[in-house]
Short mmCIF file of C-alpha atoms in Angstrom, two decimals:
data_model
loop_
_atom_site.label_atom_id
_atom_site.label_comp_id
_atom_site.label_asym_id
_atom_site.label_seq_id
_atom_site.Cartn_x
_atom_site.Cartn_y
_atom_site.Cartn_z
CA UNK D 1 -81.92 -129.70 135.12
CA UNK D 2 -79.34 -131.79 137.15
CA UNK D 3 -75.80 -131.62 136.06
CA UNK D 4 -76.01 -135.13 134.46
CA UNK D 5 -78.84 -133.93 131.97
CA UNK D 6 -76.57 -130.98 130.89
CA UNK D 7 -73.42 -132.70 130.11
CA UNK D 8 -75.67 -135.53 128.50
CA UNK D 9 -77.33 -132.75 125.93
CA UNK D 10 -74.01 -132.31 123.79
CA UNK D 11 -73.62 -136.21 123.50
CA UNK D 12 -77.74 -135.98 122.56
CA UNK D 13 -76.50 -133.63 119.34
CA UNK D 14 -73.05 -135.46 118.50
CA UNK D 15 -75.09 -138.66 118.07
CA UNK D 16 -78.03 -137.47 116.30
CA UNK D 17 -76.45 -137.17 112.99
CA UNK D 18 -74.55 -141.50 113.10
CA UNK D 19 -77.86 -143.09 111.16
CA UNK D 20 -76.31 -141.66 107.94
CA UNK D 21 -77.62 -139.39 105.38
CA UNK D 22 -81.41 -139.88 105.85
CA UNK D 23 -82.62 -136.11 104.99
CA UNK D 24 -86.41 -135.21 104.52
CA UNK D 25 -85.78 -132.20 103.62
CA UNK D 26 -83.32 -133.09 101.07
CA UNK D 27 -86.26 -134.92 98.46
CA UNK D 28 -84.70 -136.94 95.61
CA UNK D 29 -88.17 -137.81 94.42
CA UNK D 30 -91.61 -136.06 93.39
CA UNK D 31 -93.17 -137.96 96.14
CA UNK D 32 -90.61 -136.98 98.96
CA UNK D 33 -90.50 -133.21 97.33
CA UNK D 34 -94.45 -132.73 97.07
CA UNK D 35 -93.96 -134.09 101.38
CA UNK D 36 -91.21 -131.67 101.81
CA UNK D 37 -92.75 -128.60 100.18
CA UNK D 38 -96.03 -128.88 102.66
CA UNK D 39 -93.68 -128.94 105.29
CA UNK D 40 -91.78 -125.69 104.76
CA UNK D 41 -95.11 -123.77 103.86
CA UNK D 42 -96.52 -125.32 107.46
CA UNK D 43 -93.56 -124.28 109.46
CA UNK D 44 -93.91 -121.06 107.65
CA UNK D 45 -98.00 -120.63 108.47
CA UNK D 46 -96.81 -121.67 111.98
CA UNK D 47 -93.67 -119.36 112.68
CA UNK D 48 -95.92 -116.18 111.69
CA UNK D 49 -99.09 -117.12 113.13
CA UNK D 50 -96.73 -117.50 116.35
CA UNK D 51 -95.22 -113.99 115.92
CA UNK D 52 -98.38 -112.66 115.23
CA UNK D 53 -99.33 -113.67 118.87
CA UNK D 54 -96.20 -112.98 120.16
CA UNK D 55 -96.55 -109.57 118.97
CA UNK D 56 -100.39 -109.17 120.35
CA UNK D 57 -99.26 -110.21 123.70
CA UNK D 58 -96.50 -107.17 123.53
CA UNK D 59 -99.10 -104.71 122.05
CA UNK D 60 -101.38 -105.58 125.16
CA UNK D 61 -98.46 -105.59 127.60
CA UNK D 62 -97.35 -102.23 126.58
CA UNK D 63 -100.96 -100.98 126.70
CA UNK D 64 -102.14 -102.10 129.67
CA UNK D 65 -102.64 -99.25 131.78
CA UNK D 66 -104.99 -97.81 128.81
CA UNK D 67 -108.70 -98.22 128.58
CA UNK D 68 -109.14 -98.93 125.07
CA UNK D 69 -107.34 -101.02 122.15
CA UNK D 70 -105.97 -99.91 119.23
CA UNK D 71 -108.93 -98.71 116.46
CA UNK D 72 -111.68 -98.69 118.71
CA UNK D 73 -112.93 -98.47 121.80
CA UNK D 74 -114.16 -101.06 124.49
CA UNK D 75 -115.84 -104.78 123.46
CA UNK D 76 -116.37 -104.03 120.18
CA UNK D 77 -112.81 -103.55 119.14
CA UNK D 78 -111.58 -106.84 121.32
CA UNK D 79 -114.58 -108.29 119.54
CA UNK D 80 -113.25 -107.93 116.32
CA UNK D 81 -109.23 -108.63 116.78
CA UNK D 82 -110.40 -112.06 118.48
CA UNK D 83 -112.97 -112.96 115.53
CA UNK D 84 -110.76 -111.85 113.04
CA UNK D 85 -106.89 -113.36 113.80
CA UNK D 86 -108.62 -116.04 116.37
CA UNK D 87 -111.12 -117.61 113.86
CA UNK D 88 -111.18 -116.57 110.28
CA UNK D 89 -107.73 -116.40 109.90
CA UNK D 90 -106.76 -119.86 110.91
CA UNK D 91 -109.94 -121.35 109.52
CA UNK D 92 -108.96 -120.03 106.47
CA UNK D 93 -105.65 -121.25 106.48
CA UNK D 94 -106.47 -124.47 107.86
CA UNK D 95 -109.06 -125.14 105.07
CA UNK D 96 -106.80 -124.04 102.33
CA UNK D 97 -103.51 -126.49 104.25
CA UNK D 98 -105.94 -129.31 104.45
CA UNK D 99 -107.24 -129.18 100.67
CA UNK D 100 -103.54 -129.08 99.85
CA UNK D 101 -102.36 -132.24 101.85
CA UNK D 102 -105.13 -133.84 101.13
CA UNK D 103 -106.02 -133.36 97.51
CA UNK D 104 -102.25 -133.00 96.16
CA UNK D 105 -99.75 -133.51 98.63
CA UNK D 106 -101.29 -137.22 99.61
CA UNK D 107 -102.04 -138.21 95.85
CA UNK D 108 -98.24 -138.02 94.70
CA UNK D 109 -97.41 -140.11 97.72
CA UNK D 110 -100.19 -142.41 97.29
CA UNK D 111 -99.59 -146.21 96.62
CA UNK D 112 -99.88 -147.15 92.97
CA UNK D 113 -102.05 -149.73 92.12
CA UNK D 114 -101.33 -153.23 91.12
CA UNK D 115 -99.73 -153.44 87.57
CA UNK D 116 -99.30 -149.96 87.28
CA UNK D 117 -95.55 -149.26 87.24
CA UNK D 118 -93.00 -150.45 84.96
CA UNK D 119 -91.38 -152.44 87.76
CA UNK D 120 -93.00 -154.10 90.75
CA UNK D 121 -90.24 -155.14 93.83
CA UNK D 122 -91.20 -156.73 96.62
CA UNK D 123 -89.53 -156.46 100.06
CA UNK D 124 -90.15 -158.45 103.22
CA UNK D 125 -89.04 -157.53 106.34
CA UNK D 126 -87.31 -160.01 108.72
CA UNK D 127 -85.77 -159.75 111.91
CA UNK D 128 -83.02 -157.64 111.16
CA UNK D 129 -82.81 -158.00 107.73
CA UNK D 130 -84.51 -157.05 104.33
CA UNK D 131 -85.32 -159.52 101.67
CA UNK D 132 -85.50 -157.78 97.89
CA UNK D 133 -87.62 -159.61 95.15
CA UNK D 134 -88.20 -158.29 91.64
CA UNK D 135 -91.08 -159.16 89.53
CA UNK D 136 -90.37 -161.31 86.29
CA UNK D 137 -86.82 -162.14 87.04
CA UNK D 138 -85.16 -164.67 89.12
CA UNK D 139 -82.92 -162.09 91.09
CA UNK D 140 -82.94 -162.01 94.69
CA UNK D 141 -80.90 -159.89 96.92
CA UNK D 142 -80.49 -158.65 101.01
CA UNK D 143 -80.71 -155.28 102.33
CA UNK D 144 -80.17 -153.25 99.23
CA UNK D 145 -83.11 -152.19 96.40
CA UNK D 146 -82.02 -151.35 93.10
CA UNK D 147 -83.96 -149.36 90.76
CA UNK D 148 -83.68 -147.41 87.59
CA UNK D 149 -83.83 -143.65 88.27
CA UNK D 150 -86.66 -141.28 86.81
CA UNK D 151 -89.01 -144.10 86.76
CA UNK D 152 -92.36 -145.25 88.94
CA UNK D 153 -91.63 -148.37 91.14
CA UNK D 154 -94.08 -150.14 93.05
CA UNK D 155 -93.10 -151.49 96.19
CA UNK D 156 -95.00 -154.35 97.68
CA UNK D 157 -94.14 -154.49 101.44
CA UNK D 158 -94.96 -157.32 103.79
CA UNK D 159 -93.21 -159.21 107.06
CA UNK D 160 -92.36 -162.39 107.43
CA UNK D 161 -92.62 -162.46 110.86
CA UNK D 162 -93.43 -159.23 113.63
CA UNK D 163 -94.53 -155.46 112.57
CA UNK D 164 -91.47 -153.30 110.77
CA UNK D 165 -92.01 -150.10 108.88
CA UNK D 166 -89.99 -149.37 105.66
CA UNK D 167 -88.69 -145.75 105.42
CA UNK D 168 -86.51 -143.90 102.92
CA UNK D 169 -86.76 -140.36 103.93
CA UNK D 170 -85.63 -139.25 100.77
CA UNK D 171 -87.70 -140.60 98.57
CA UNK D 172 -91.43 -141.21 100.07
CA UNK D 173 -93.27 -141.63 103.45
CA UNK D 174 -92.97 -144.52 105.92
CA UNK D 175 -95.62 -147.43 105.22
CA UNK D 176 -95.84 -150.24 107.78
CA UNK D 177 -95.30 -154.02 106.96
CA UNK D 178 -98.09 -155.82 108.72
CA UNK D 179 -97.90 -160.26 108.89
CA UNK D 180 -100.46 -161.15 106.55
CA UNK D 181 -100.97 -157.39 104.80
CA UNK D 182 -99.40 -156.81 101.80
CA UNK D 183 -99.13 -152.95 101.21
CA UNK D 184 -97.72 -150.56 98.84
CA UNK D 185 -95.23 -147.82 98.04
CA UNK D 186 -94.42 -145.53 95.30
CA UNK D 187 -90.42 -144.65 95.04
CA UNK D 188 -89.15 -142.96 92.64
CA UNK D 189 -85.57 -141.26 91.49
CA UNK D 190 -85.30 -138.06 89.98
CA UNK D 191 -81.21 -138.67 89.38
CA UNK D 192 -78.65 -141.71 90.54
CA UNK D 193 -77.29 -141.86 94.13
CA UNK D 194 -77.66 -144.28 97.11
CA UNK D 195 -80.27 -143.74 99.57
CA UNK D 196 -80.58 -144.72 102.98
CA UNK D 197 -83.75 -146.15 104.96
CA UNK D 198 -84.55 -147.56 107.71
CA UNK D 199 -86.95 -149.82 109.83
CA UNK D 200 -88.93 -147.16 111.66
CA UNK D 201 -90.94 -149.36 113.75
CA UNK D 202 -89.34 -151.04 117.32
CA UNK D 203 -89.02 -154.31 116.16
CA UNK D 204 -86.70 -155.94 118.80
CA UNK D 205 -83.14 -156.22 119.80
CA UNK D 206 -81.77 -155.47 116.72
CA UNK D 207 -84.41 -152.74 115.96
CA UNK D 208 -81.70 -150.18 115.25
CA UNK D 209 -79.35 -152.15 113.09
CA UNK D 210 -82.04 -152.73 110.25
CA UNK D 211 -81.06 -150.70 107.16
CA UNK D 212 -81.19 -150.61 103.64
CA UNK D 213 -80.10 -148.92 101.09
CA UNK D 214 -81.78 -147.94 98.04
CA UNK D 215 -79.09 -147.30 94.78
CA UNK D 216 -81.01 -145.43 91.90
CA UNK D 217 -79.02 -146.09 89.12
CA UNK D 218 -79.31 -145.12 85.09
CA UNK D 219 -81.69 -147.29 83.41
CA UNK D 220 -78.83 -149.14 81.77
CA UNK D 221 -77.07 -150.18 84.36
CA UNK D 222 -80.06 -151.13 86.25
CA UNK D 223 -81.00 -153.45 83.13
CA UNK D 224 -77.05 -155.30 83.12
CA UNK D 225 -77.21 -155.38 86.89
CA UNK D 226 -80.73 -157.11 86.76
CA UNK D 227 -79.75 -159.68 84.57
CA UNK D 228 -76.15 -160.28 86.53
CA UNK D 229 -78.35 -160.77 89.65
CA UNK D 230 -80.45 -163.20 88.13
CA UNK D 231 -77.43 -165.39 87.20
CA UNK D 232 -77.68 -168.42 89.35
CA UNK D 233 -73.73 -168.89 91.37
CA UNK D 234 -70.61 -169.68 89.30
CA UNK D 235 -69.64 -172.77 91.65
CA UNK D 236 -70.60 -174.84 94.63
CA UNK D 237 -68.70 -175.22 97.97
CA UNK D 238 -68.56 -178.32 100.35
CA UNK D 239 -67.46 -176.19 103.46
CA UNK D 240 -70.60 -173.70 102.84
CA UNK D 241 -73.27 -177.06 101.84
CA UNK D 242 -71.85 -178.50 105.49
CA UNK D 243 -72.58 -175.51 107.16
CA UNK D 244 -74.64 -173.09 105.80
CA UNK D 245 -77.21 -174.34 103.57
CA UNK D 246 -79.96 -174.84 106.33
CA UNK D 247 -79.88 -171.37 106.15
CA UNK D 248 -78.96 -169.63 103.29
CA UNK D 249 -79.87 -170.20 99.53
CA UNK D 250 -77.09 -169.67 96.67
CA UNK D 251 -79.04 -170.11 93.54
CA UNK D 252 -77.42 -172.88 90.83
CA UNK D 253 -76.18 -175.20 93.81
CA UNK D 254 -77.96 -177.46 96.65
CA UNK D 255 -78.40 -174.72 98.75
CA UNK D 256 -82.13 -173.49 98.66
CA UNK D 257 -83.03 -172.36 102.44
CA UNK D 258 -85.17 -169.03 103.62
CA UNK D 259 -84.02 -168.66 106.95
CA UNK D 260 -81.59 -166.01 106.27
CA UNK D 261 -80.55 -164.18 102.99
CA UNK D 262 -79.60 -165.27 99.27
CA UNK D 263 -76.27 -165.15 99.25
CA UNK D 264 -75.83 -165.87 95.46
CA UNK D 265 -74.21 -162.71 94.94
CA UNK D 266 -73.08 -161.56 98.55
CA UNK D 267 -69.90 -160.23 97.73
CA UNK D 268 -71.27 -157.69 95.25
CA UNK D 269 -73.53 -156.09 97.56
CA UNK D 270 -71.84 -152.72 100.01
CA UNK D 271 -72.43 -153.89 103.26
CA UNK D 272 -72.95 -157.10 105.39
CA UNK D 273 -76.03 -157.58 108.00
CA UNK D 274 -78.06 -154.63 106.66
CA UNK D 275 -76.04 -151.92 106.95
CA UNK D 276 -74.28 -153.47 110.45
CA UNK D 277 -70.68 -153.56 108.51
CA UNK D 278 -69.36 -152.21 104.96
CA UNK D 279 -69.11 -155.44 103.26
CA UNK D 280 -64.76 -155.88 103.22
CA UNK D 281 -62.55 -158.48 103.60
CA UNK D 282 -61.81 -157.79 107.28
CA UNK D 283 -65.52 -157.09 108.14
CA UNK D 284 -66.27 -160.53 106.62
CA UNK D 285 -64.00 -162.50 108.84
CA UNK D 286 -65.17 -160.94 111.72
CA UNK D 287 -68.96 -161.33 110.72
CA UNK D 288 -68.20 -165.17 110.04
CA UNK D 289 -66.54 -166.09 112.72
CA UNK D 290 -68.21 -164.00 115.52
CA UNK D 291 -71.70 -162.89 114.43
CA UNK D 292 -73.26 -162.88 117.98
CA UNK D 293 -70.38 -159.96 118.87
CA UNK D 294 -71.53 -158.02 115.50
CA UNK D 295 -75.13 -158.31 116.27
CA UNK D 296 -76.53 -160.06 119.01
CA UNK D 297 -79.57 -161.73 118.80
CA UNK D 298 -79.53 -162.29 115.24
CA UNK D 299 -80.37 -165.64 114.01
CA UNK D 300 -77.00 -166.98 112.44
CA UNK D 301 -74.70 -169.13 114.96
CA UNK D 302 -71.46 -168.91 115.96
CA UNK D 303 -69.68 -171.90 113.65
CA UNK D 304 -67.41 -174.14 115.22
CA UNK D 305 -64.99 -174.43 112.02
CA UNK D 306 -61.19 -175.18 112.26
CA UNK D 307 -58.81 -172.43 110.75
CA UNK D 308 -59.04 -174.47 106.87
CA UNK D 309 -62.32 -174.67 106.68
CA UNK D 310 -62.85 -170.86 107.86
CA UNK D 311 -60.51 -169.65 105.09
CA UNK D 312 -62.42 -171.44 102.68
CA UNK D 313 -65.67 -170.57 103.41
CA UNK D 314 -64.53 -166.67 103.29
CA UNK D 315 -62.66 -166.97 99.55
CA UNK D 316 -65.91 -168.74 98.71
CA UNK D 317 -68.30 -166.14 100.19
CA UNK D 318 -65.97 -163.59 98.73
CA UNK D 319 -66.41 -165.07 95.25
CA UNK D 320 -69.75 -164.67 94.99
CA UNK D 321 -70.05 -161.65 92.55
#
């Protein structure tokens, strides 16, 4: 290795850990556990299958100046070692592995079918963002999924534009988002917490600033947070109709573009460009003003405003709860 790949290998580590806490092998959810559990048993298959053969090689490196093996003598004995731990011990364990995975392990990850879960969402990936939809309700939200915990949610997962893949380590496996294909996912919660995912499929500039968030929360809250989110927007504002609704839709005013998110309740939601920024005051300004410099490539302009009209279009986007 040259000296430049050594120094680089501790910066390789310190960085490998910044794309917050997305842990397989910490499941919150049957789905994500059932995923976890196959892996441990796999890695545990693997690590003594490899010191079994680590341990032959040894045995036949100490013994090599002898003319027989161990309980026998000449073919017959290799005979037997290399039928036995070379072929019916990993056909046997790769039979019973594969009955697992396939016949339990893939079932409690499988997609549930239409209709079949108390609560159907539907996300569709953009470029770099995440729409949120929930089935009979009005509520529309960007970049975070609510659900109630300890309960089956169907996920219907499309793109409005190129290939993304929607992951949430924690909770269930990664499922594509094809243009035109609308597939499915099964999340569920065992207890209340926020969850991180990301897009796990290269998806352009912006490919690794496309995150969401998924907040499990008791099935009470869920229900009042639900029905806040379906609220249409307290009030209108002139500055924001002027400047940002070719864009952006705020339910209850004049504002009803797709381009980029529903910003009826922005300033209720943690972060700002999915996941880019945590959504405060400061972060806001900056976003507004300057959202090439945040993240280029991303579809919203930089505004020519005067100082007024940029004040007021932050208290308004701030007051949208």
């Amino acid at each position: 290795m040259t000296r430049l790949t050594w120094l680089g290998l501790p910066l390789v580590f310190a960085v490998a850990g910044c794309g917050g806490n997305q842990n397989t092998l910490d499941p919150a959810g049957h789905p994500e556990r059932s995923i976890t559990n196959l892996f441990w048993v796999m890695f545990a298959v693997s690590i003594v299958g490899f010191g079994l053969i680590v341990f032959l090689l040894f045995l036949g490196w100490v013994r090599r100046d002898r003319p027989d093996l161990p309980g026998g003598r000449g073919d017959a004995a290799a005979m037997r070692i290399v039928l036995g731990f070379g072929v019916a011990v990993p056909v046997v364990l790769l039979v019973a592995l594969f009955i697992w995975s396939d016949f339990f392990v893939m079932r409690s990850t499988a997609a549930p079918a239409p209709g079949s879960t108390p609560l159907t969402i539907h996300v569709i990936g953009h470029q770099w963002w995440w729409e949120v939809r929930y089935d009979n309700s009005t509520a529309v939200t960007a970049n975070e999924i609510h659900i109630p915990v300890d309960t089956r949610v169907g996920v219907v997962l499309t793109t409005a534009d190129v290939i993304h893949s929607f992951w949430v380590p924690e909770l269930n496996r990664k499922v594509d988002m094809i243009p035109g294909v609308d597939n499915r996912l099964l999340l569920i919660a065992d207890h209340a917490g926020t969850y991180r995912g990301q897009c796990a499929e290269f998806c352009g500039l912006q490919h690794a600033n496309m995150a969401v968030e998924v907040v499990a929360q008791p099935k009470a809250v869920f229900a009042a947070w639900l029905a806040h989110n379906a609220r249409p927007a307290a009030r209108r504002s002139t500055v924001f109709a002027d400047n940002c609704s070719g864009c952006h839709q705020i339910r209850g005013t004049s504002a009803h573009a797709d381009v980029g998110p529903d910003l009826t309740h922005f300033a209720s939601r943690r972060s700002i460009a999915a996941l880019t920024l945590p959504n405060t005051p400061q972060n806001l300004r900056e976003w507004l003003r300057d959202p090439q410099h945040v993240k280029p490539g991303n579809l919203m302009p930089n505004l020519e405003l005067g100082n007024a009209d940029w004040r007021a279009l932050q208290r308004y986007v701030e007051s949208l709860r």
